[in-house]
Coordinates of C-alpha atoms in Angstrom, one line a residue:
M294 CA 10.0 3.6 -14.0
D295 CA 10.8 7.0 -15.1
G296 CA 8.8 8.9 -12.7
L297 CA 5.8 9.2 -10.4
P298 CA 2.6 8.9 -12.2
T299 CA -0.2 11.7 -11.8
Q300 CA -2.1 11.0 -8.6
T301 CA -5.4 10.3 -10.1
A302 CA -7.8 7.4 -9.4
G303 CA -7.2 4.9 -12.1
M304 CA -4.2 6.5 -13.8
R305 CA -1.3 4.2 -14.8
F306 CA 1.5 5.3 -14.4
R307 CA 26.7 -10.8 27.2
Y308 CA 26.5 -9.9 29.6
K309 CA 29.5 -10.3 32.2
R310 CA 27.7 -9.7 35.4
A311 CA 29.4 -6.7 37.1
L312 CA 27.9 -7.8 40.5
S313 CA 29.7 -11.1 40.4
A314 CA 33.1 -9.5 40.5
I315 CA 32.2 -7.2 43.4
S316 CA 34.3 -7.9 46.5
I317 CA 32.0 -5.6 48.5
C318 CA 34.0 -4.6 51.6
C319 CA 31.6 -6.5 53.8
G320 CA 33.3 -5.4 57.0
I321 CA 31.0 -3.4 59.4
G322 CA 33.3 -0.4 58.8
F323 CA 32.6 -0.4 55.1
L324 CA 28.8 -0.6 55.2
W325 CA 28.7 2.6 53.4
C326 CA 29.7 0.7 50.1
M327 CA 26.2 -0.8 50.0
Y328 CA 25.0 2.5 48.5
Q329 CA 27.4 2.7 45.7
F330 CA 27.5 1.2 42.2
A331 CA 29.0 -2.1 42.0
T332 CA 31.6 -2.5 39.4
I333 CA 34.3 -4.9 38.2
Q334 CA 37.0 -2.0 37.8
D335 CA 37.9 1.2 39.5
L336 CA 36.0 3.7 37.5
S337 CA 36.0 6.6 40.2
K338 CA 38.7 8.6 38.3
Y339 CA 36.3 8.6 35.3
E340 CA 33.3 9.7 37.3
R341 CA 31.3 12.8 36.5
A342 CA 27.9 13.8 37.9
V343 CA 24.9 14.4 35.7
G344 CA 22.2 15.4 38.0
D345 CA 21.7 12.7 40.6
I346 CA 23.2 10.1 38.4
R347 CA 26.8 9.0 38.6
M348 CA 28.3 8.8 35.2
F349 CA 31.6 7.3 34.0
D350 CA 33.6 8.2 30.9
V351 CA 35.7 5.0 30.1
P352 CA 38.6 5.7 27.8
G353 CA 39.5 3.1 25.2
P354 CA 39.4 2.4 21.4
H355 CA 36.2 3.0 19.7
F356 CA 36.4 0.1 17.1
F357 CA 32.8 0.4 16.0
Q358 CA 33.3 4.1 15.2
S359 CA 36.2 3.5 13.1
I360 CA 34.4 1.1 10.9
N361 CA 31.0 2.8 10.5
S362 CA 29.9 6.4 10.0
I363 CA 27.8 7.3 13.1
S364 CA 25.6 10.3 12.7
D365 CA 26.1 12.8 15.4
V366 CA 22.5 12.5 16.4
L367 CA 23.1 9.1 17.8
R368 CA 25.8 10.5 20.1
V369 CA 23.3 13.0 21.7
P370 CA 22.2 11.9 25.1
H371 CA 18.5 11.8 25.9
S372 CA 17.8 13.9 29.0
A373 CA 15.6 12.5 31.7
R374 CA 12.9 14.8 30.4
D375 CA 13.0 13.1 27.0
S376 CA 13.0 9.5 28.5
N377 CA 10.7 9.9 31.5
P378 CA 7.5 10.6 29.8
H379 CA 5.8 7.8 28.1
L380 CA 6.6 9.1 24.7
L381 CA 10.2 9.6 23.6
R382 CA 10.1 12.8 21.5
T383 CA 13.2 12.3 19.7
A384 CA 12.6 9.0 17.7
L385 CA 11.8 10.8 14.4
Q386 CA 14.8 12.9 14.7
R387 CA 16.9 9.7 14.7
Y388 CA 15.2 8.2 11.7
N389 CA 17.6 9.6 9.0
A390 CA 20.6 8.8 11.2
Y391 CA 19.5 5.1 11.2
T392 CA 19.0 4.9 7.4
Q393 CA 22.5 6.5 6.9
L394 CA 24.2 4.1 9.4
S395 CA 26.8 1.9 7.7
V396 CA 26.7 -1.7 9.1
S397 CA 29.5 -4.0 7.9
D398 CA 31.3 -6.1 10.6
P399 CA 29.5 -8.5 12.9
D400 CA 32.4 -8.4 15.2
H401 CA 31.2 -5.0 16.4
F402 CA 27.8 -5.8 16.9
F403 CA 26.3 -5.9 20.5
S404 CA 27.3 -8.9 22.6
V405 CA 25.3 -9.7 25.8
N406 CA 28.1 -11.9 26.9
N407 CA 30.6 -9.0 26.9
S408 CA 28.3 -6.3 28.1
K409 CA 28.0 -5.2 31.6
I410 CA 25.6 -4.2 34.3
E411 CA 26.2 -2.1 37.4
I412 CA 23.4 -1.9 39.9
Q413 CA 22.8 0.4 42.9
L414 CA 22.9 -1.6 46.0
G415 CA 20.1 -1.5 48.8
P416 CA 18.5 -1.3 51.1
F417 CA 15.4 -0.4 49.2
Q418 CA 12.0 0.5 50.3
V419 CA 8.6 0.5 48.5
G420 CA 8.5 3.8 46.5
D421 CA 12.3 4.0 46.0
T422 CA 13.8 4.5 42.5
L423 CA 16.5 1.9 41.4
K424 CA 19.1 3.0 38.9
V425 CA 21.1 0.5 36.8
R426 CA 24.0 1.3 34.7
I427 CA 24.3 -0.7 31.4
I428 CA 27.5 -0.6 29.5
L429 CA 27.4 -2.2 26.1
Y430 CA 30.4 -4.1 24.4
D431 CA 30.7 -5.7 21.1
N432 CA 31.5 -9.3 20.1
I433 CA 35.3 -8.8 20.3
G434 CA 35.1 -7.0 23.7
A435 CA 35.4 -3.5 22.7
P436 CA 33.1 -0.8 24.2
I437 CA 30.4 0.4 21.9
A438 CA 31.1 4.1 21.9
T439 CA 27.7 5.5 20.4
G440 CA 24.0 5.4 21.1
G441 CA 20.9 4.3 19.3
D442 CA 20.2 1.1 20.7
H443 CA 16.9 0.3 22.6
I444 CA 17.1 -1.4 25.9
R445 CA 14.3 -2.6 28.1
I446 CA 14.2 -2.9 31.8
W447 CA 11.5 -4.1 34.1
L448 CA 10.8 -5.8 37.6
R449 CA 9.1 -9.0 38.2
Q450 CA 8.3 -11.4 41.0
K451 CA 7.0 -14.6 39.6
S452 CA 5.8 -16.0 42.9
T453 CA 3.3 -13.2 43.4
K454 CA 2.6 -12.4 39.6
S455 CA 3.9 -8.8 40.0
N456 CA 5.7 -6.9 37.3
V457 CA 6.5 -3.2 36.6
N458 CA 8.0 -1.6 33.5
G459 CA 10.9 0.8 33.7
Y460 CA 12.7 3.0 31.3
T461 CA 16.3 3.6 30.0
I462 CA 18.1 6.9 29.4
D463 CA 20.6 6.7 26.3
H464 CA 23.6 8.7 27.1
G465 CA 24.8 8.7 23.5
D466 CA 28.1 6.9 24.3
G467 CA 27.3 3.1 24.5
T468 CA 26.1 3.5 28.1
Y469 CA 22.6 3.6 29.5
T470 CA 20.9 4.3 32.8
G471 CA 17.9 2.1 33.6
V472 CA 15.4 3.4 35.9
L473 CA 12.8 1.6 38.0
T474 CA 10.2 2.5 40.4
L475 CA 9.8 -0.2 43.2
P476 CA 6.2 -0.3 43.9
W477 CA 5.8 -3.4 46.1
A478 CA 7.7 -5.1 49.0
G479 CA 9.3 -8.5 48.2
S480 CA 12.2 -10.0 46.5
P481 CA 11.7 -9.1 42.8
E482 CA 14.3 -9.6 39.9
V483 CA 15.6 -6.8 37.8
I484 CA 15.4 -7.9 34.2
V485 CA 17.4 -6.1 31.4
S486 CA 17.0 -7.1 27.7
M487 CA 18.1 -5.6 24.4
G488 CA 15.0 -4.5 22.5
N489 CA 16.6 -3.4 19.3
T490 CA 20.0 -2.7 18.3
R491 CA 20.8 0.2 16.1
E492 CA 22.1 -2.1 13.3
H493 CA 18.7 -4.0 13.4
I494 CA 16.9 -0.8 13.1
A495 CA 19.1 0.4 10.3
F496 CA 18.6 -2.7 8.2
F497 CA 14.9 -2.7 8.7
L498 CA 14.4 1.1 7.8
N499 CA 16.6 0.7 4.7
T500 CA 14.5 -2.1 3.6
T501 CA 11.2 -0.4 3.9
E502 CA 12.5 2.9 2.5
T503 CA 13.7 1.0 -0.6
H504 CA 10.7 -1.3 -1.1
G505 CA 7.9 0.5 0.7
L506 CA 7.1 -2.8 2.7
L507 CA 8.8 -5.5 4.6
Y508 CA 6.5 -8.3 2.9
E509 CA 5.3 -8.2 -0.6
M510 CA 1.7 -7.2 -1.2
S511 CA -0.5 -7.5 -4.2
S512 CA -3.8 -6.2 -5.6
Q513 CA -6.3 -8.1 -7.6
F514 CA -7.9 -6.5 -10.6
I515 CA -11.3 -7.9 -11.8
S516 CA -13.1 -6.7 -14.8
S517 CA -16.6 -5.5 -14.6
D518 CA -18.1 -8.7 -16.0
G519 CA -16.0 -10.9 -13.6
K520 CA -14.5 -12.9 -16.3
H521 CA -11.0 -11.5 -16.2
K522 CA -8.8 -11.4 -13.1
E523 CA -5.1 -10.6 -12.5
A524 CA -3.0 -9.9 -9.5
T525 CA 0.0 -7.5 -9.6
K526 CA 2.4 -6.4 -7.2
C527 CA 1.9 -3.2 -5.1
S528 CA 3.5 -0.9 -2.6
P529 CA 2.9 2.4 -0.8
L530 CA 6.3 3.5 -2.3
F531 CA 6.2 3.8 -6.1
E532 CA 9.9 3.4 -6.4
G533 CA 9.6 0.0 -4.7
L534 CA 7.9 -1.5 -7.6
S535 CA 10.3 -3.6 -9.3
G536 CA 9.7 -6.2 -11.9
C537 CA 6.7 -4.4 -13.4
H538 CA 6.4 -5.5 -17.2
E539 CA 6.0 -1.9 -18.3
S540 CA 7.6 1.4 -17.0
S541 CA 4.3 2.7 -15.8
G542 CA 2.1 1.7 -12.9
C543 CA -1.2 2.4 -11.4
N544 CA -1.5 5.2 -9.0
L545 CA -4.3 3.9 -6.8
T546 CA -3.9 6.4 -3.9
E547 CA -7.3 8.0 -4.2
I548 CA -9.0 4.6 -4.4
N549 CA -7.0 3.8 -1.1
Y550 CA -8.6 6.8 0.7
G551 CA -5.6 9.0 0.2
I552 CA -3.0 6.7 1.6
P553 CA -0.2 6.1 -1.0
W554 CA -0.8 3.0 -3.1
F555 CA 0.8 1.9 -6.3
C556 CA 0.6 -1.2 -8.3
C557 CA 2.0 -2.7 -11.5
Q558 CA -0.3 -2.3 -14.4
P559 CA -2.3 -5.5 -15.2
K560 CA -1.1 -7.3 -18.4
S561 CA -4.5 -8.3 -19.6
R562 CA -5.9 -5.9 -22.2
H563 CA -9.4 -6.6 -20.5
L564 CA -8.2 -4.8 -17.3
D565 CA -7.1 -1.4 -16.3
C566 CA -6.2 0.4 -13.2
N567 CA -9.8 1.1 -12.3
D568 CA -10.4 -2.5 -11.9
M569 CA -8.5 -3.0 -8.6
K570 CA -11.0 -4.7 -6.2
K571 CA -9.0 -6.7 -3.6
I572 CA -5.8 -6.7 -1.6
K573 CA -3.7 -9.3 0.1
C574 CA -0.1 -10.0 1.5
S575 CA 2.5 -12.7 1.0
D576 CA 4.2 -14.6 3.7
E577 CA 7.3 -14.3 1.6
T578 CA 9.7 -11.5 1.4
N579 CA 12.7 -11.0 -1.0
F580 CA 13.9 -8.0 1.0
L581 CA 15.5 -10.0 3.9
N582 CA 19.1 -11.3 3.8
T583 CA 21.4 -13.1 6.3
D584 CA 22.7 -9.7 7.6
M585 CA 19.2 -8.8 8.6
I586 CA 18.7 -12.2 10.4
T587 CA 22.0 -11.7 12.1
V588 CA 21.2 -8.3 13.5
S589 CA 17.9 -9.1 14.5
D590 CA 18.9 -12.3 16.4
V591 CA 19.8 -10.4 19.5
R592 CA 16.4 -8.7 19.7
H593 CA 15.0 -9.4 23.3
V594 CA 18.0 -11.4 24.4
K595 CA 18.1 -10.9 28.2
F596 CA 20.9 -10.3 30.7
P597 CA 20.9 -12.9 33.7
P598 CA 18.2 -11.6 36.2
I599 CA 19.5 -9.8 39.4
K600 CA 17.4 -10.3 42.6
I601 CA 17.0 -7.5 45.0
K602 CA 15.1 -7.1 48.3
V603 CA 12.5 -4.4 48.8
S604 CA 11.1 -3.8 52.3
E605 CA 7.8 -2.3 53.1
G606 CA 8.7 1.1 54.5
K607 CA 5.6 3.1 55.1
V608 CA 3.6 0.9 52.8
N609 CA 3.5 -2.8 51.3
S610 CA 2.7 -1.3 47.9
L611 CA 1.9 1.7 45.9
Q612 CA -1.8 2.6 45.4
S613 CA -3.7 4.4 42.8
P614 CA -3.9 8.2 43.6
P615 CA -7.2 9.4 44.9
G616 CA -8.2 11.5 41.7
T617 CA -10.5 9.6 39.4
C618 CA -9.6 8.9 35.9
Y619 CA -12.9 10.4 34.8
D620 CA -11.9 13.7 36.2
R621 CA -8.4 13.6 35.0
P622 CA -7.5 16.2 32.3
R623 CA -7.3 14.5 29.0
A624 CA -4.1 16.3 28.0
D625 CA -2.4 14.7 31.0
T626 CA -2.7 11.3 29.4
W627 CA -0.4 12.5 26.5
E628 CA 2.4 13.4 29.1
D629 CA 2.2 10.5 31.4
S630 CA 5.3 9.3 33.2
I631 CA 6.6 5.7 33.5
P632 CA 5.3 3.5 34.9
A633 CA 1.7 4.1 34.0
G634 CA 0.9 1.2 36.5
Y635 CA 2.0 -2.2 37.6
Y636 CA 0.8 -5.6 38.0
F637 CA 0.4 -6.6 41.8
H638 CA -0.9 -10.3 42.4
N639 CA -2.0 -10.3 38.8
Q640 CA -4.1 -7.1 39.3
W641 CA -3.3 -4.0 37.3
V642 CA -2.7 -1.0 39.6
N643 CA -3.1 2.4 37.8
L644 CA -0.5 4.9 39.1
H645 CA -2.0 8.0 37.3
C646 CA -5.7 7.9 38.5
S647 CA -8.3 5.8 40.3
P648 CA -10.6 3.8 38.4
K649 CA -13.3 4.3 41.0
F650 CA -16.5 2.7 39.6
R651 CA -18.4 -0.3 40.7
S652 CA -18.8 -3.2 38.5
G653 CA -22.2 -2.2 37.5
D654 CA -21.5 1.5 37.0
Y655 CA -20.3 1.1 33.5
I656 CA -23.4 -0.6 32.3
S657 CA -25.5 2.6 32.8
C658 CA -22.5 4.5 31.4
F659 CA -23.0 2.6 28.3
R660 CA -26.7 3.5 27.9
N661 CA -27.7 5.4 24.7
K662 CA -24.2 5.3 23.4
R663 CA -22.6 4.4 19.9
F664 CA -19.0 2.8 20.2
V665 CA -17.0 3.1 17.0
V666 CA -13.8 1.0 17.2
L667 CA -11.5 1.3 14.4
G668 CA -8.1 -0.3 13.2
D669 CA -6.5 -3.7 13.4
S670 CA -7.0 -6.9 15.2
N671 CA -6.1 -5.5 18.5
S672 CA -8.7 -2.7 18.4
R673 CA -11.0 -5.7 17.4
G674 CA -9.9 -7.3 20.8
T675 CA -11.0 -4.0 22.5
F676 CA -14.4 -4.2 20.7
V677 CA -14.8 -7.7 21.9
Q678 CA -14.2 -6.8 25.4
L679 CA -16.7 -3.9 25.2
V680 CA -19.4 -6.3 23.7
T681 CA -18.7 -8.7 26.8
M682 CA -18.7 -5.9 29.3
S683 CA -21.9 -4.5 28.0
G684 CA -23.9 -7.7 27.6
S685 CA -24.4 -7.0 23.9
T686 CA -25.4 -9.3 21.1
Y687 CA -23.7 -9.6 17.8
N688 CA -25.7 -8.5 14.7
T689 CA -22.9 -9.9 12.4
S690 CA -21.3 -13.1 12.8
E691 CA -19.2 -13.4 15.9
Y692 CA -15.6 -13.4 15.6
T693 CA -13.8 -16.7 16.2
K694 CA -10.2 -17.5 15.9
G695 CA -9.4 -18.8 12.3
D696 CA -12.1 -16.9 10.6
R697 CA -11.5 -14.1 8.2
W698 CA -11.8 -11.3 10.6
H699 CA -11.1 -8.4 8.3
K700 CA -14.9 -7.5 8.0
L701 CA -17.3 -5.1 9.7
L702 CA -18.5 -6.3 13.0
E703 CA -21.5 -4.9 14.7
A704 CA -23.3 -5.6 18.0
H705 CA -26.1 -4.0 20.1
N706 CA -27.8 -4.0 23.4
K707 CA -31.5 -3.2 22.9
D708 CA -32.2 -2.6 26.7
L709 CA -29.3 -0.1 26.7
N710 CA -30.0 1.4 23.4
L711 CA -26.4 0.7 22.8
E712 CA -24.8 0.2 19.4
L713 CA -21.2 -1.0 18.8
M714 CA -19.1 -1.5 15.6
W715 CA -15.6 -2.5 14.7
A716 CA -13.9 -2.0 11.2
P717 CA -10.4 -2.6 9.8
H718 CA -8.3 0.1 8.3
N719 CA -7.2 0.4 4.6
A720 CA -4.1 -1.0 3.1
P721 CA -1.5 -1.7 3.9
L722 CA -3.3 -4.3 5.9
F723 CA -1.6 -7.6 5.8
V724 CA -4.3 -10.1 5.0
K725 CA -3.5 -13.6 3.9
D726 CA -6.6 -14.0 1.6
Y727 CA -7.6 -11.4 -1.0
Q728 CA -10.0 -8.8 0.9
G729 CA -12.3 -6.6 -0.7
L730 CA -11.7 -2.8 -0.6
D731 CA -15.3 -2.3 0.8
T732 CA -14.2 -3.8 4.1
M733 CA -10.7 -2.2 4.3
R734 CA -11.3 1.4 4.5
S735 CA -9.7 4.4 6.1
V736 CA -10.6 5.7 9.5
G737 CA -12.0 8.8 7.8
S738 CA -14.3 6.8 5.4
W739 CA -15.7 5.0 8.4
L740 CA -16.2 8.0 10.5
D741 CA -17.7 10.2 7.8
E742 CA -20.6 7.5 7.7
I743 CA -21.3 7.5 11.5
T744 CA -25.0 8.8 12.4
A745 CA -24.8 11.3 15.1
D746 CA -28.1 10.3 16.7
R747 CA -26.6 9.5 20.2
P748 CA -23.3 10.2 22.0
I749 CA -20.5 8.7 20.1
V750 CA -17.2 6.9 21.5
V751 CA -14.5 6.5 19.1
V752 CA -11.5 4.1 19.8
I753 CA -8.7 4.1 17.2
H754 CA -5.6 1.8 17.0
F755 CA -3.4 0.9 14.3
Y756 CA 0.1 -0.3 14.7
Y757 CA 1.6 -3.7 14.0
H758 CA 0.4 -3.9 10.3
L759 CA 1.8 -0.5 9.8
T760 CA 5.3 -1.3 11.3
K761 CA 5.8 -3.3 8.1
A762 CA 5.6 0.0 6.0
T763 CA 7.4 3.3 5.8
I764 CA 6.9 6.0 8.6
A765 CA 5.4 8.2 5.9
V766 CA 2.4 5.7 5.6
Y767 CA 1.7 5.8 9.3
K768 CA 1.8 9.6 9.4
A769 CA -0.7 9.7 6.5
M770 CA -2.9 7.4 8.4
V771 CA -2.8 9.6 11.6
R772 CA -3.4 12.8 9.5
D773 CA -6.6 11.1 7.9
A774 CA -7.7 10.3 11.5
R775 CA -7.3 13.9 12.7
K776 CA -9.2 15.4 9.7
A777 CA -12.0 13.0 10.2
L778 CA -12.3 13.6 13.9
L779 CA -12.5 17.3 13.3
R780 CA -15.3 16.7 10.7
L781 CA -17.1 14.4 13.3
W782 CA -16.9 16.9 16.0
K783 CA -18.8 19.3 13.9
R784 CA -21.5 16.9 13.6
A785 CA -21.2 15.4 17.3
P786 CA -19.3 18.0 19.4
D787 CA -19.6 15.7 22.6
T788 CA -17.7 12.7 20.9
A789 CA -15.4 11.0 23.2
V790 CA -12.1 9.8 21.6
F791 CA -9.6 7.4 22.7
I792 CA -6.3 6.6 21.0
Q793 CA -5.0 3.0 21.9
G794 CA -1.1 3.1 21.8
P795 CA 1.4 0.7 20.9
H796 CA 1.9 -2.6 22.8
S797 CA 4.9 -4.9 23.3
I798 CA 5.5 -8.0 21.1
T799 CA 8.4 -10.3 21.5
Y800 CA 7.3 -13.2 19.4
T801 CA 10.5 -14.8 17.6
S802 CA 9.1 -14.5 14.2
V803 CA 8.6 -10.7 14.5
L804 CA 11.4 -9.0 12.7
E805 CA 10.2 -5.5 13.0
P806 CA 12.2 -3.3 15.4
L807 CA 9.1 -2.5 17.4
D808 CA 10.9 -0.9 20.4
Y809 CA 12.0 1.8 18.1
L810 CA 9.1 2.1 15.8
R811 CA 6.5 2.3 18.7
R812 CA 8.3 5.5 19.7
C813 CA 8.1 6.8 16.1
H814 CA 4.3 6.1 16.1
G815 CA 3.8 7.6 19.6
Q816 CA 5.6 10.7 18.5
I817 CA 3.6 11.0 15.4
W818 CA 0.3 10.8 17.2
Y819 CA 1.6 13.4 19.8
E820 CA 2.7 15.8 17.2
E821 CA 0.0 15.4 14.7
F822 CA -2.7 15.8 17.4
K823 CA -1.2 19.0 19.0
G824 CA -4.1 21.3 19.8
L825 CA -6.4 18.4 20.3
H826 CA -4.8 16.7 23.4
D827 CA -7.3 18.1 25.8
R828 CA -10.1 16.4 23.8
I829 CA -8.6 13.0 23.5
V830 CA -7.4 10.3 26.0
Y831 CA -4.2 8.4 24.9
L832 CA -4.3 5.0 26.3
D833 CA -0.7 3.8 27.1
W834 CA -0.5 0.1 26.6
W835 CA 3.3 -0.3 26.5
D836 CA 3.9 -0.5 30.3
M837 CA 1.0 -3.0 30.7
T838 CA 2.5 -5.2 28.0
V839 CA 6.2 -5.0 28.7
S840 CA 5.7 -5.6 32.5
S841 CA 3.4 -8.6 31.8
E842 CA 6.1 -9.9 29.5
N843 CA 3.7 -10.2 26.5
V844 CA 4.9 -12.4 23.7
D845 CA 2.1 -12.6 21.0
V846 CA 0.9 -10.1 18.6
H847 CA -2.4 -10.2 20.5
P848 CA -2.0 -9.9 24.2
S849 CA -4.0 -12.2 26.3
E850 CA -7.7 -11.7 27.0
D851 CA -6.9 -10.6 30.6
V852 CA -4.5 -7.9 29.6
Q853 CA -6.9 -6.8 27.0
M854 CA -9.6 -6.6 29.5
D855 CA -7.3 -4.6 31.8
L856 CA -6.8 -2.1 29.0
T857 CA -10.5 -1.9 28.3
R858 CA -11.1 -1.2 32.0
V859 CA -8.7 1.7 31.8
L860 CA -10.7 3.1 28.8
V861 CA -13.9 2.7 30.8
S862 CA -12.5 4.4 33.8
Y863 CA -11.9 7.5 31.7
L864 CA -15.3 7.3 30.1
C865 CA -17.6 6.5 33.1
P866 CA -17.9 8.7 36.3
S867 CA -18.0 6.9 39.6
H868 CA -21.1 6.8 41.8

């Protein structure tokens, strides 16, 4: 392919446990040691203070650095201000550094068996902050000397079904500080896991930046008389179309509602670019190799848990603040600190606001409204919960697992004069069977058809499907949504808008580096929607799904309902 075709519709064209080696001076005269960091070696001569965190500069050979070219940006520490808000604002700045990272020797990949944890010792009380130092080593026992890995930390107590997410600060030198709020009294475990290594991220990004997609997709071209059909390879990246029979292809960006979409030209003389009618994906990919599998194999590998004791102090558990979610400024939801809340006896406790409404209050809140829920199957989950909460009846066939779900769903409650709809976003949407373009449309296309005859509530979520494509595609989707909302507000100024953020997925077959990509997605929403934060609620779903240790692409119905209740608490006033 010599060049990009003109963009016109139809044109061709291991963790060695630091605590286990502690000989804590247990004599009465040495009780002060209980407040220090436990370590397997004397690091005091390397200590320096960074705020209220004790840091250690451990000398030694930096083998990984000698083998790979590490961008300076991966050596820049993240400040607490960068890491404490629920969105890490430097993810996109690291994007190019990852794509330029040279990964060559598995000996220097992260090893959970060789890596170490140093944990602050108690006693602890409810409301305290626990800090954990994480030091990464590679497979030959050498310290990893640069940053860029994404590490998770959370607290759990299985006996009471209590969990809370924390966050980590990347110091840019292979060391990380994990930070946890201790919201309940008991004997919880501290869990640390490797979300994504920088090698994993590098392999993945280079794949999508080369081919446009992780998995192959195709479009089906159908002649106007229906007699001729042909499928060809497609990608949101023109340069990713290898193997086309001609040097030209079809630029179908306009047909795909402005989101980049290119396909090989059909071979049949009875078909041309304007005949594209359907899209689907393949389970197979030619883009993965053994190196990709090797670097992704350590994703979500856990360090052995560390049990701590938390006493009551003044309270037994942290409570929601007195201010209601309904009265909370919308802009504050874009700046939320971690944790957004926690599970206590399997009940979600919101730490940012109080959902003060009785079970029946939201029924009256739903009256005379139109809910428009757009995106992927997890936004469909929100739609299903709203239908259940409102006691609505489906106009279309009700979704059941196994059915083709990529179609418009509608429901209503006549007594409440309530209308609800859900619709999927446009390509790239990874559907197993060919799906018509009439059902896969952009957020802008759907919103432009909404009738402003009653108060409108818009919920938007697209995430997992788009983690298989380039960041440029995601950004284009978000920009389309912004423009559409501005048009909608002109017709219906009181429209309430909710952005449903990314969620945790740890299913073994998921190869996408979601711990990194969700930060990219969050940053894109934040930056592209500047100036509109005061009009939109950003729904953090990451803390809820990490702390509940969600595995599947679709969180459980209970967790989905918890998120929907948070949404409703911002929408509905208390009585």
